[in-house]
Coordinates of C-alpha atoms in Angstrom, one line a residue:
Chain K
M4 CA -47.6 -22.3 143.9
A5 CA -45.2 -19.9 142.2
K6 CA -46.7 -17.7 139.6
E7 CA -45.5 -18.0 136.0
L8 CA -43.8 -14.9 134.6
I9 CA -42.0 -15.8 131.4
R10 CA -42.5 -18.8 129.2
L11 CA -40.3 -19.7 126.3
E12 CA -42.2 -22.0 123.9
N13 CA -40.5 -24.2 121.3
I14 CA -37.8 -21.6 120.6
S15 CA -35.4 -22.3 117.8
K16 CA -32.7 -20.0 116.7
A17 CA -29.9 -20.5 114.2
F18 CA -27.1 -18.2 113.1
G19 CA -26.3 -19.2 109.6
D20 CA -25.8 -23.0 109.7
N21 CA -25.3 -23.0 113.4
L22 CA -28.4 -24.1 115.3
V23 CA -28.0 -22.4 118.6
L24 CA -31.3 -23.2 120.2
D25 CA -33.2 -26.3 119.3
N26 CA -36.9 -26.4 120.3
F27 CA -36.1 -24.8 123.6
N28 CA -38.7 -24.6 126.4
L29 CA -38.4 -22.9 129.7
T30 CA -40.7 -21.4 132.3
V31 CA -39.5 -18.7 134.7
N32 CA -41.6 -18.0 137.8
E33 CA -42.0 -14.7 139.7
N34 CA -39.4 -13.8 142.2
E35 CA -37.1 -16.6 141.1
F36 CA -33.3 -16.6 140.7
I37 CA -32.8 -18.8 137.7
T38 CA -29.4 -19.4 136.2
L39 CA -28.6 -20.6 132.7
L40 CA -25.4 -22.6 133.0
G41 CA -23.3 -24.1 130.3
P42 CA -20.1 -24.0 128.3
S43 CA -19.6 -21.2 125.7
G44 CA -21.7 -21.7 122.6
C45 CA -24.4 -23.7 124.4
G46 CA -27.1 -21.0 123.7
K47 CA -27.4 -19.5 127.1
T48 CA -26.6 -16.0 126.0
T49 CA -28.9 -16.3 123.0
T50 CA -31.7 -17.4 125.3
L51 CA -31.1 -14.3 127.4
R52 CA -31.0 -12.0 124.4
I53 CA -34.3 -13.5 123.1
V54 CA -35.9 -12.7 126.4
G55 CA -34.4 -9.2 126.3
G56 CA -35.6 -8.7 122.8
F57 CA -32.2 -8.3 121.1
E58 CA -32.7 -11.4 119.0
T59 CA -35.9 -12.7 117.4
P60 CA -36.3 -16.5 117.4
D61 CA -36.6 -18.3 114.1
S62 CA -39.6 -20.1 115.5
G63 CA -41.4 -20.3 118.9
K64 CA -42.9 -17.7 121.2
V65 CA -41.8 -15.7 124.2
I66 CA -44.7 -15.2 126.6
F67 CA -44.4 -12.5 129.3
E68 CA -47.2 -12.3 131.9
G69 CA -49.5 -14.2 129.5
R70 CA -48.8 -11.9 126.6
D71 CA -46.8 -12.9 123.4
I72 CA -43.9 -10.5 123.3
T73 CA -41.9 -12.3 120.6
Q74 CA -42.0 -9.3 118.2
V75 CA -41.9 -6.6 120.9
P76 CA -38.6 -4.5 120.6
P77 CA -36.4 -4.3 123.7
N78 CA -37.3 -0.7 124.5
K79 CA -41.0 -1.7 124.9
R80 CA -40.3 -4.6 127.3
H81 CA -40.5 -4.3 131.1
I82 CA -37.2 -6.1 131.3
N83 CA -33.8 -4.7 132.0
T84 CA -30.4 -6.1 131.3
V85 CA -27.0 -6.0 133.0
F86 CA -24.5 -6.5 130.2
Q87 CA -21.4 -8.5 130.3
K88 CA -19.0 -5.6 129.8
Y89 CA -21.3 -3.3 131.8
A90 CA -22.0 -1.1 128.8
L91 CA -22.2 2.1 130.7
F92 CA -22.4 5.3 128.7
P93 CA -18.9 6.7 128.8
H94 CA -19.9 10.2 128.0
M95 CA -22.2 10.6 131.0
S96 CA -21.7 10.9 134.7
I97 CA -22.8 8.1 137.0
E98 CA -26.0 10.1 137.9
E99 CA -26.8 10.5 134.2
N100 CA -26.2 6.9 133.5
I101 CA -28.6 5.7 136.2
A102 CA -31.2 8.3 135.3
F103 CA -31.2 7.4 131.6
G104 CA -34.1 5.0 131.7
L105 CA -36.1 7.3 134.0
K106 CA -35.5 10.3 131.8
V107 CA -36.5 8.4 128.7
S108 CA -39.8 7.5 130.4
K109 CA -40.3 11.2 131.3
K110 CA -40.3 10.9 135.1
S111 CA -40.2 14.1 137.2
D112 CA -36.8 15.5 138.2
A113 CA -37.5 15.1 141.9
Y114 CA -38.5 11.5 141.4
I115 CA -35.4 10.8 139.3
K116 CA -33.1 12.4 141.9
D117 CA -34.7 10.3 144.7
K118 CA -34.5 7.1 142.7
V119 CA -30.8 7.6 141.7
K120 CA -30.0 8.2 145.3
Y121 CA -31.9 5.1 146.4
A122 CA -30.3 3.0 143.6
L123 CA -26.8 4.1 144.6
K124 CA -27.5 3.3 148.2
L125 CA -28.7 -0.1 147.2
V126 CA -25.4 -0.9 145.5
N127 CA -23.4 0.7 148.3
L128 CA -22.0 3.6 146.2
E129 CA -23.7 6.5 148.0
G130 CA -22.4 9.9 147.0
Y131 CA -20.9 8.8 143.7
E132 CA -23.5 10.8 141.6
K133 CA -21.0 13.2 139.9
R134 CA -18.2 10.9 139.4
K135 CA -17.0 9.9 135.9
I136 CA -17.4 6.3 134.7
D137 CA -13.7 5.8 134.0
S138 CA -12.8 6.8 137.5
L139 CA -14.4 3.6 138.8
S140 CA -13.0 0.1 139.3
G141 CA -14.5 -2.8 137.5
G142 CA -16.5 -3.9 140.5
Q143 CA -17.9 -0.4 141.0
Q144 CA -18.8 -0.1 137.3
Q145 CA -20.6 -3.4 137.7
R146 CA -22.6 -2.0 140.6
I147 CA -23.5 1.1 138.6
A148 CA -24.7 -1.1 135.7
M149 CA -26.9 -2.9 138.3
A150 CA -28.2 0.4 139.6
R151 CA -28.9 1.7 136.2
A152 CA -31.0 -1.4 135.4
I153 CA -33.0 -1.8 138.7
V154 CA -33.8 1.9 139.0
N155 CA -36.5 1.3 136.3
E156 CA -38.2 -1.3 138.5
P157 CA -38.2 -4.1 135.9
K158 CA -40.2 -7.2 136.5
V159 CA -37.2 -9.2 135.3
L160 CA -33.5 -8.5 135.5
L161 CA -31.3 -10.2 132.9
L162 CA -27.7 -10.6 133.9
D163 CA -25.2 -11.7 131.2
E164 CA -22.1 -13.1 132.9
P165 CA -22.0 -9.8 134.9
L166 CA -19.1 -11.0 137.1
G167 CA -17.0 -12.5 134.4
A168 CA -14.5 -9.6 134.3
L169 CA -13.9 -9.4 138.1
D170 CA -11.2 -11.0 140.2
L171 CA -12.1 -14.0 142.4
K172 CA -12.4 -12.2 145.7
L173 CA -14.6 -9.4 144.3
R174 CA -16.7 -12.0 142.4
Q175 CA -17.5 -13.8 145.6
E176 CA -18.4 -10.6 147.3
M177 CA -20.7 -9.6 144.4
Q178 CA -22.4 -13.0 144.5
Y179 CA -23.6 -12.2 148.0
E180 CA -24.5 -8.7 146.9
L181 CA -26.6 -10.1 144.1
I182 CA -28.5 -12.5 146.4
R183 CA -29.1 -9.6 148.8
L184 CA -30.3 -7.3 146.0
K185 CA -32.6 -10.0 144.7
N186 CA -34.2 -10.5 148.1
E187 CA -34.6 -6.8 148.7
L188 CA -36.1 -6.1 145.3
G189 CA -38.2 -9.2 145.1
I190 CA -37.9 -9.4 141.3
T191 CA -36.9 -12.2 139.0
F192 CA -33.3 -12.6 138.1
I193 CA -32.3 -14.6 135.0
Y194 CA -28.6 -15.1 135.2
V195 CA -26.2 -16.4 132.6
T196 CA -22.9 -17.9 133.5
H197 CA -20.4 -20.6 132.6
D198 CA -19.1 -20.7 136.2
Q199 CA -20.8 -23.6 138.0
E200 CA -19.8 -22.3 141.4
E201 CA -21.6 -19.0 140.7
A202 CA -24.6 -20.9 139.6
L203 CA -24.7 -23.2 142.6
T204 CA -24.1 -20.3 145.1
M205 CA -26.8 -18.0 144.0
S206 CA -29.6 -19.7 142.2
D207 CA -33.0 -21.0 143.2
K208 CA -33.1 -23.0 140.0
V209 CA -30.2 -24.0 137.7
V210 CA -30.7 -24.8 134.1
V211 CA -27.8 -26.7 132.7
M212 CA -27.5 -26.2 128.9
N213 CA -25.5 -27.8 126.1
D214 CA -25.9 -27.7 122.4
G215 CA -29.0 -25.5 122.5
R216 CA -30.9 -27.9 124.8
I217 CA -31.6 -28.2 128.5
Q218 CA -29.6 -31.0 130.0
Q219 CA -31.0 -30.8 133.4
M220 CA -33.0 -28.3 135.5
G221 CA -33.4 -28.2 139.2
S222 CA -32.2 -26.8 142.5
P223 CA -28.4 -26.5 143.0
E224 CA -28.5 -29.5 145.3
E225 CA -30.4 -31.7 142.8
I226 CA -28.0 -30.7 140.0
Y227 CA -24.9 -31.4 142.1
N228 CA -26.0 -34.6 143.8
E229 CA -28.2 -36.2 141.2
P230 CA -26.9 -35.3 137.8
E231 CA -29.1 -36.8 135.2
N232 CA -26.5 -37.5 132.6
A233 CA -22.7 -37.6 132.1
F234 CA -22.6 -34.1 130.7
V235 CA -24.1 -32.5 133.8
A236 CA -22.0 -34.6 136.1
D237 CA -18.9 -33.7 134.2
F238 CA -19.8 -30.0 134.0
I239 CA -20.8 -29.4 137.6
G240 CA -17.9 -30.0 139.9
D241 CA -15.2 -32.6 139.6
S242 CA -16.4 -36.2 139.1
N243 CA -15.3 -39.7 138.3
I244 CA -17.5 -41.0 135.5
V245 CA -16.9 -44.7 134.9
D246 CA -18.6 -47.5 133.0
G247 CA -20.5 -49.9 135.2
I248 CA -22.9 -52.8 135.0
M249 CA -26.1 -52.7 137.0
V250 CA -26.1 -56.3 138.2
Q251 CA -29.5 -56.0 139.8
D252 CA -31.4 -53.4 141.9
R253 CA -29.1 -51.8 144.4
V254 CA -26.0 -53.6 143.2
V255 CA -23.5 -52.2 140.6
K256 CA -20.3 -53.7 139.3
I257 CA -17.6 -51.1 138.7
C258 CA -14.2 -52.1 137.4
G259 CA -14.8 -55.6 138.3
T260 CA -15.8 -54.9 141.9
I261 CA -19.3 -55.1 143.4
F262 CA -20.5 -51.9 145.1
D263 CA -23.8 -51.4 146.9
C264 CA -25.9 -48.5 145.7
V265 CA -29.4 -47.1 146.2
D266 CA -30.6 -47.0 142.6
E267 CA -33.3 -49.3 141.3
G268 CA -35.2 -50.0 138.2
F269 CA -32.4 -50.3 135.7
G270 CA -32.9 -54.0 135.0
K271 CA -30.4 -56.8 135.3
N272 CA -26.9 -56.7 133.9
K273 CA -27.5 -53.4 132.1
P274 CA -24.4 -51.2 131.2
V275 CA -24.7 -47.8 132.9
D276 CA -22.7 -44.7 133.6
V277 CA -21.6 -44.3 137.2
V278 CA -20.7 -40.9 138.8
I279 CA -18.8 -40.7 142.0
R280 CA -17.8 -37.3 143.3
P281 CA -14.1 -37.2 144.4
E282 CA -14.9 -36.0 147.9
D283 CA -17.2 -39.1 148.3
I284 CA -14.4 -41.6 148.0
I285 CA -13.1 -42.6 151.4
L286 CA -9.5 -43.9 151.5
S287 CA -8.1 -46.2 154.1
K288 CA -5.4 -48.8 154.7
P289 CA -5.3 -51.7 152.2
G290 CA -7.9 -54.4 152.8
K291 CA -10.2 -52.1 154.8
G292 CA -12.3 -50.9 151.8
I293 CA -14.0 -52.4 148.8
M294 CA -11.4 -51.8 146.1
D295 CA -7.6 -51.7 146.5
G296 CA -5.3 -49.3 144.6
E297 CA -2.2 -47.2 144.6
V298 CA -1.8 -43.5 145.0
I299 CA -0.1 -42.2 141.8
H300 CA -0.4 -38.5 142.3
N301 CA -0.9 -36.1 145.2
V302 CA -1.3 -32.3 145.2
F303 CA -2.2 -30.1 148.2
I304 CA -4.7 -27.5 146.9
G305 CA -5.6 -25.7 150.1
V306 CA -8.8 -27.1 151.5
H307 CA -7.8 -30.6 150.9
Y308 CA -5.4 -33.0 149.1
E309 CA -6.2 -34.0 145.6
M310 CA -5.0 -37.5 144.8
E311 CA -5.2 -39.8 141.9
V312 CA -5.6 -43.5 142.8
L313 CA -5.1 -46.3 140.3
A314 CA -7.6 -49.0 141.1
G315 CA -9.3 -51.5 138.9
G316 CA -7.7 -50.1 135.8
F317 CA -9.2 -46.6 136.4
E318 CA -7.5 -43.4 137.7
W319 CA -9.8 -42.2 140.4
L320 CA -9.8 -38.5 141.4
V321 CA -10.0 -38.4 145.2
Q322 CA -10.3 -35.4 147.4
S323 CA -9.5 -35.9 151.1
T324 CA -8.2 -33.9 154.0
K325 CA -6.1 -36.8 154.9
S326 CA -3.0 -37.3 152.7
F327 CA -1.7 -40.6 151.4
P328 CA 1.8 -40.3 149.9
V329 CA 2.5 -41.2 146.3
G330 CA 3.2 -44.9 146.0
S331 CA 1.3 -46.0 149.0
K332 CA -1.3 -48.8 148.8
V333 CA -4.8 -47.7 149.8
S334 CA -8.3 -49.1 149.8
M335 CA -11.3 -47.2 148.5
R336 CA -14.9 -47.2 149.8
V337 CA -17.9 -45.2 148.8
D338 CA -21.2 -44.9 150.7
P339 CA -24.1 -46.4 148.7
D340 CA -25.8 -43.0 148.8
N341 CA -23.0 -41.3 147.0
I342 CA -23.0 -43.6 143.9
Q343 CA -25.0 -42.0 141.2
I344 CA -26.2 -44.3 138.4
M345 CA -27.2 -42.9 135.0
H346 CA -28.5 -44.5 131.9
K347 CA -26.0 -44.8 129.1
P348 CA -27.0 -42.6 126.2
K349 CA -28.4 -44.9 123.5
S350 CA -27.1 -42.8 120.6
H351 CA -25.3 -39.5 120.2
D352 CA -28.6 -37.7 119.7
E353 CA -29.8 -38.8 123.1
E354 CA -26.7 -37.6 124.8
A355 CA -28.6 -34.3 124.8
I356 CA -32.0 -35.3 126.1
A357 CA -34.5 -32.6 125.5
L358 CA -36.5 -32.3 128.7
D359 CA -40.0 -31.1 128.6
V360 CA -40.6 -28.8 131.5
Chain Y
M30 CA 17.5 2.8 119.8
Y31 CA 19.9 4.9 117.9
K32 CA 19.7 2.7 114.9
R33 CA 15.9 2.8 114.9
K34 CA 16.0 6.6 115.0
L35 CA 18.2 6.5 111.9
L36 CA 15.4 4.7 110.0
A37 CA 13.3 7.8 110.5
S38 CA 15.8 10.1 108.7
P39 CA 14.2 10.0 105.3
F40 CA 10.9 11.2 106.9
M41 CA 12.8 13.8 108.8
V42 CA 14.4 15.1 105.6
M43 CA 10.9 15.2 104.0
I44 CA 9.5 17.1 106.9
L45 CA 12.4 19.6 106.8
I46 CA 12.2 20.2 103.0
G47 CA 8.4 19.9 102.7
T48 CA 7.2 21.5 105.8
I49 CA 9.6 23.3 108.1
I50 CA 11.6 25.3 105.4
P51 CA 8.5 26.4 103.5
L52 CA 6.8 27.4 106.8
C53 CA 9.9 29.5 107.7
A54 CA 9.9 31.0 104.2
I55 CA 6.2 31.9 104.5
G56 CA 6.9 33.5 107.9
Y57 CA 9.8 35.4 106.5
Y58 CA 7.9 36.7 103.4
G59 CA 4.7 37.4 105.3
L60 CA 6.4 39.6 107.8
T61 CA 8.6 41.6 105.5
D62 CA 8.0 44.1 102.7
E63 CA 9.6 44.0 99.2
L64 CA 12.8 45.6 100.6
G65 CA 13.2 43.0 103.4
G66 CA 12.1 45.4 106.2
F67 CA 9.9 44.0 109.0
T68 CA 6.1 44.9 108.7
F69 CA 2.7 43.7 109.7
E70 CA 1.1 45.2 106.6
N71 CA 0.8 41.9 104.7
L72 CA -1.2 40.4 107.6
L73 CA -3.4 43.5 108.0
A74 CA -4.2 43.3 104.3
I75 CA -6.8 40.8 105.1
F76 CA -9.0 43.7 106.1
E77 CA -9.1 45.1 102.6
P78 CA -12.7 44.8 101.4
D79 CA -11.9 42.5 98.5
H80 CA -10.0 40.2 100.7
L81 CA -12.7 40.2 103.4
K82 CA -15.3 39.4 100.8
A83 CA -13.3 36.5 99.5
L84 CA -12.7 35.2 103.1
E85 CA -16.4 35.5 103.9
L86 CA -17.4 33.6 100.7
S87 CA -14.7 31.0 101.5
L88 CA -16.0 30.5 105.0
I89 CA -19.6 30.2 103.8
L90 CA -18.9 27.7 101.0
A91 CA -16.5 25.7 103.2
A92 CA -19.2 25.5 105.9
V93 CA -22.0 24.6 103.5
S94 CA -19.8 21.9 101.9
T95 CA -18.8 20.5 105.3
I96 CA -22.5 20.4 106.5
I97 CA -23.6 18.7 103.3
C98 CA -20.7 16.2 103.6
F99 CA -21.8 15.5 107.1
L100 CA -25.4 15.0 106.2
I101 CA -24.4 12.5 103.6
A102 CA -21.7 10.7 105.5
Y103 CA -23.4 10.2 108.9
P104 CA -26.5 8.3 107.7
L105 CA -24.1 6.4 105.4
G106 CA -21.9 5.5 108.4
L107 CA -25.0 4.3 110.3
I108 CA -26.1 2.1 107.3
L109 CA -22.6 0.7 107.0
R110 CA -22.4 0.0 110.7
D111 CA -25.5 -2.3 110.4
S112 CA -24.7 -3.9 107.1
K113 CA -23.1 -7.3 106.6
L114 CA -19.4 -7.6 106.0
G115 CA -19.6 -8.1 102.3
E116 CA -22.0 -5.2 101.6
K117 CA -19.9 -3.0 103.9
G118 CA -16.7 -3.7 101.9
F119 CA -18.5 -3.0 98.6
I120 CA -20.0 0.3 99.7
I121 CA -16.6 1.5 101.1
F122 CA -15.0 0.3 97.9
I123 CA -17.4 2.4 95.9
F124 CA -16.5 5.5 98.0
I125 CA -12.8 4.9 97.7
I126 CA -12.6 4.3 94.0
P127 CA -12.8 8.0 93.1
M128 CA -10.0 8.7 95.5
W129 CA -7.7 6.6 93.3
M130 CA -8.2 9.1 90.5
N131 CA -6.3 12.4 90.4
F132 CA -8.4 15.1 92.1
L133 CA -7.8 17.5 89.2
L134 CA -9.2 15.0 86.8
R135 CA -12.3 14.5 88.9
T136 CA -12.9 18.2 89.1
M137 CA -12.3 18.5 85.4
A138 CA -14.9 15.8 84.8
W139 CA -17.5 17.9 86.6
Q140 CA -16.5 20.8 84.5
T141 CA -17.5 19.0 81.3
M142 CA -20.6 17.6 82.8
L143 CA -21.9 20.9 84.1
E144 CA -21.0 23.2 81.2
R145 CA -23.7 24.7 79.0
N146 CA -23.8 21.8 76.5
G147 CA -22.7 19.2 79.0
L148 CA -24.1 16.0 80.1
F149 CA -26.1 17.5 83.0
N150 CA -28.0 20.0 80.9
S151 CA -28.6 17.5 78.1
L152 CA -30.1 15.2 80.7
M153 CA -32.3 18.0 82.1
D154 CA -33.3 18.9 78.5
F155 CA -34.2 15.3 77.8
M156 CA -36.4 15.2 80.9
G157 CA -38.1 18.5 79.9
I158 CA -36.6 20.5 82.7
P159 CA -35.7 24.1 81.7
F160 CA -32.0 25.0 81.4
V161 CA -30.2 25.6 84.7
E162 CA -27.0 27.5 84.9
I163 CA -24.9 25.7 87.5
M164 CA -21.5 26.1 86.0
N165 CA -19.6 29.2 87.3
T166 CA -21.9 29.6 90.3
P167 CA -21.2 29.0 94.0
Y168 CA -23.4 25.9 93.7
A169 CA -20.9 24.3 91.3
V170 CA -18.0 25.1 93.6
V171 CA -19.9 23.5 96.6
L172 CA -20.7 20.5 94.4
G173 CA -17.1 20.1 93.6
M174 CA -16.0 20.5 97.2
V175 CA -18.5 17.9 98.4
Y176 CA -17.6 15.5 95.7
D177 CA -13.9 15.8 96.2
F178 CA -13.8 15.8 100.0
L179 CA -16.7 13.5 100.9
P180 CA -14.5 10.4 101.4
F181 CA -12.6 12.3 104.1
M182 CA -15.8 12.7 106.0
V183 CA -17.1 9.2 105.4
L184 CA -14.0 7.3 106.6
P185 CA -13.5 8.8 110.1
I186 CA -17.2 8.7 110.8
Y187 CA -17.5 5.1 109.6
N188 CA -14.5 4.3 111.7
V189 CA -15.8 5.7 114.9
L190 CA -19.3 4.2 114.3
S191 CA -18.1 0.7 113.5
K192 CA -15.8 0.6 116.5
M193 CA -18.6 1.8 118.9
D194 CA -19.4 -0.8 121.5
K195 CA -22.6 -2.5 120.4
S196 CA -23.7 -3.3 123.9
V197 CA -23.8 0.4 124.9
I198 CA -26.4 1.0 122.2
E199 CA -28.3 -2.1 123.2
A200 CA -28.2 -0.9 126.8
A201 CA -29.9 2.4 125.7
Y202 CA -32.6 0.4 123.9
D203 CA -32.9 -1.8 126.9
L204 CA -33.5 1.2 129.1
G205 CA -36.5 2.1 127.0
A206 CA -35.0 4.7 124.6
S207 CA -36.6 5.0 121.1
K208 CA -34.5 4.9 118.0
L209 CA -34.3 8.6 117.8
K210 CA -33.3 9.0 121.5
V211 CA -30.6 6.3 121.1
L212 CA -29.2 8.2 118.2
S213 CA -29.3 11.7 119.8
K214 CA -28.3 10.7 123.4
V215 CA -25.8 7.9 122.8
I216 CA -24.6 7.3 119.2
L217 CA -24.2 10.9 118.2
P218 CA -22.3 12.1 121.4
L219 CA -20.1 9.0 121.2
S220 CA -19.2 9.6 117.6
V221 CA -18.0 13.2 118.2
P222 CA -14.3 12.3 117.7
G223 CA -15.0 10.9 114.2
I224 CA -17.2 13.9 113.4
V225 CA -14.4 16.3 114.5
S226 CA -11.9 14.4 112.3
G227 CA -14.2 14.5 109.3
V228 CA -15.2 18.1 109.8
T229 CA -11.5 19.1 110.0
M230 CA -10.5 17.1 107.0
V231 CA -13.3 18.6 104.8
F232 CA -13.5 22.1 106.2
V233 CA -9.8 23.0 106.0
P234 CA -9.1 22.0 102.4
S235 CA -12.5 23.5 101.3
L236 CA -11.5 26.8 103.0
T237 CA -8.2 27.0 101.2
T238 CA -8.9 25.5 97.8
F239 CA -8.4 27.5 94.7
V240 CA -8.4 24.7 92.1
I241 CA -12.1 23.8 92.5
S242 CA -13.2 27.4 92.5
N243 CA -11.0 28.1 89.4
M244 CA -12.3 25.2 87.5
L245 CA -16.0 25.2 88.5
G246 CA -16.3 28.9 89.2
G247 CA -14.8 30.1 86.0
G248 CA -12.9 32.9 87.6
K249 CA -16.2 34.5 88.8
I250 CA -16.0 32.9 92.3
N251 CA -13.1 34.4 94.1
L252 CA -12.2 32.5 97.2
I253 CA -9.4 33.5 99.6
G254 CA -7.3 30.7 98.1
N255 CA -7.7 32.2 94.6
I256 CA -6.5 35.6 95.9
I257 CA -3.4 34.1 97.5
E258 CA -2.7 32.1 94.4
Q259 CA -3.0 35.2 92.2
E260 CA -0.6 37.1 94.5
F261 CA 2.0 34.4 93.9
T262 CA 1.5 33.6 90.2
V263 CA 0.0 36.8 88.6
T264 CA 0.9 39.8 90.7
N265 CA 4.1 38.3 91.8
N266 CA 3.7 39.8 95.3
W267 CA 5.1 37.0 97.4
N268 CA 5.0 39.1 100.5
L269 CA 1.3 39.7 100.3
G270 CA 0.6 36.1 99.4
A271 CA 2.6 34.8 102.3
G272 CA 1.0 37.3 104.6
L273 CA -2.5 36.3 103.7
S274 CA -1.4 32.6 104.0
L275 CA -0.3 33.3 107.5
V276 CA -3.6 34.8 108.4
M277 CA -5.4 31.8 107.0
M278 CA -3.1 29.5 109.0
I279 CA -4.0 31.4 112.2
F280 CA -7.6 31.2 111.2
I281 CA -7.4 27.4 110.8
V282 CA -5.5 26.9 114.0
I283 CA -8.2 28.9 115.9
S284 CA -11.1 27.1 114.3
M285 CA -9.5 23.7 115.0
A286 CA -8.8 24.6 118.6
F287 CA -12.5 25.6 118.8
I288 CA -13.6 22.3 117.3
A289 CA -11.2 20.3 119.5
K290 CA -13.0 21.7 122.5
F291 CA -15.9 19.5 121.6
D292 CA -13.7 16.5 121.2
K293 CA -13.3 15.5 124.8
N294 CA -11.6 12.2 124.2
G295 CA -9.0 13.8 122.0
E296 CA -9.2 11.0 119.5
G297 CA -9.9 12.9 116.4
G298 CA -8.9 16.3 114.9
L299 CA -5.6 17.5 113.6
L300 CA -4.6 19.3 116.8

């Protein structure tokens, strides 16, 4: 059983009239890589800033190792942050930057020197002690920002979109670096991003947020394969979200065609939302599948072809390594496992279901 | 390109008439005697005891005014930095209003307030505090300098503080620094360019002023500016006046170069 480290209890926070966090609850365990994922303005950064102590919630509590730290200022918390724009001290050398936290806590010179060396080694920038900040590339500055935070041996490292400013290749490299660091250090990472790929690649647990509420929380696989509502399905990866009627258990009618599925317990003839991932749609010659249609669009995007198929009055996004030219008649089939059925939101309010966790 | 350069011609004419020609004239008068012969005597005249005394007093008063301006402006800049947009605009407005008024008028206002039967002493009297002679002392001159030049310290400091990346300061707190440590290790070093600008813009005019010392010093406070002014207007010795002006210029250039050494980013300062 994982040990609880941080607990956010009924946190609400508004900036002016704008309610950013609405009765938000979250538990973070020790040695966990947890990612807060959501579009901009969903409250993920505010959540991180509340944990870091840079914002005080309007109501609710932050519990850290069983102690209420809601009113504790950031310099008294055993938590360190890697900021979005690195926030390195431009007037200090790399060594001075990394040593800042240790100097403030009055560690001995020898200890500081050792630690700085160790931290630089950890981020693969050995021998950079005397260099100037502005002589570094974005990726290197990012590593220094990491080193500056972890050298203080925090219990929790907060990362606010730390890879946002890097180019794609470097970003992917840094993702693996981060996983390696996390495993070597054995501390908790709370990571904020709007990039779903980043979230899925690195996290033990993903928290999908929107409008200040948790939409879904779970392992990357759970989030991707079993989205709980249309928002999550739409936000994570590409997806076809269509109206369907749950005829009975294990049978759903989509665009007038009956599909087998594996979901039960929705009742009879209930309207539902159906999510089908584009890579789960299998195309074949007409008559061989369940629903016939016509390819109306086809783009090659590297790994596969991305096609749009008009079938049953809906434009289906289909990803396949096999190309069907525009205008050709095709037939579609989906494995029952890959059809994800979700309740229709009853009202706008319930579109964002607050999950108690 | 050519046409655009033409647009700058009014400015070039201004520079020529207002800066380059007078500078040449000062150079010419400063390095010649009454008969037009070349000499260094006007420059060396700074070492005469009267002149040295005036220079020393000028330096002290300018330094004191600059320090006081800094001590007022920096905390104000910090307060402004953290205040909301509306309050910010209001406070800056308050500081700028006096700048809209002629600087002679402002100084004159202090003259009437500080004089023997002026507002200040009436107020002191009313509160039962014994009579204080402020008028015609160095204190009055410093007061005038601080009052007149304070906005020039406030604006560059406010500018650099308000543009400072907030996350850098948050990072310092995040790493465990106390408020005082954050101020001394991060905010202060990063605001050096603004401080240099402000110091320059207060120190240089304070060093060379003669109006403030005339009006609030009542002729008793002789600054180097007063001496130069008197050479031109009273003694009519243009050569000596220009020579001393040249010395002052060299003095200012050297002190600015000295200050600029602290300004690693080269954002502020006149040089």
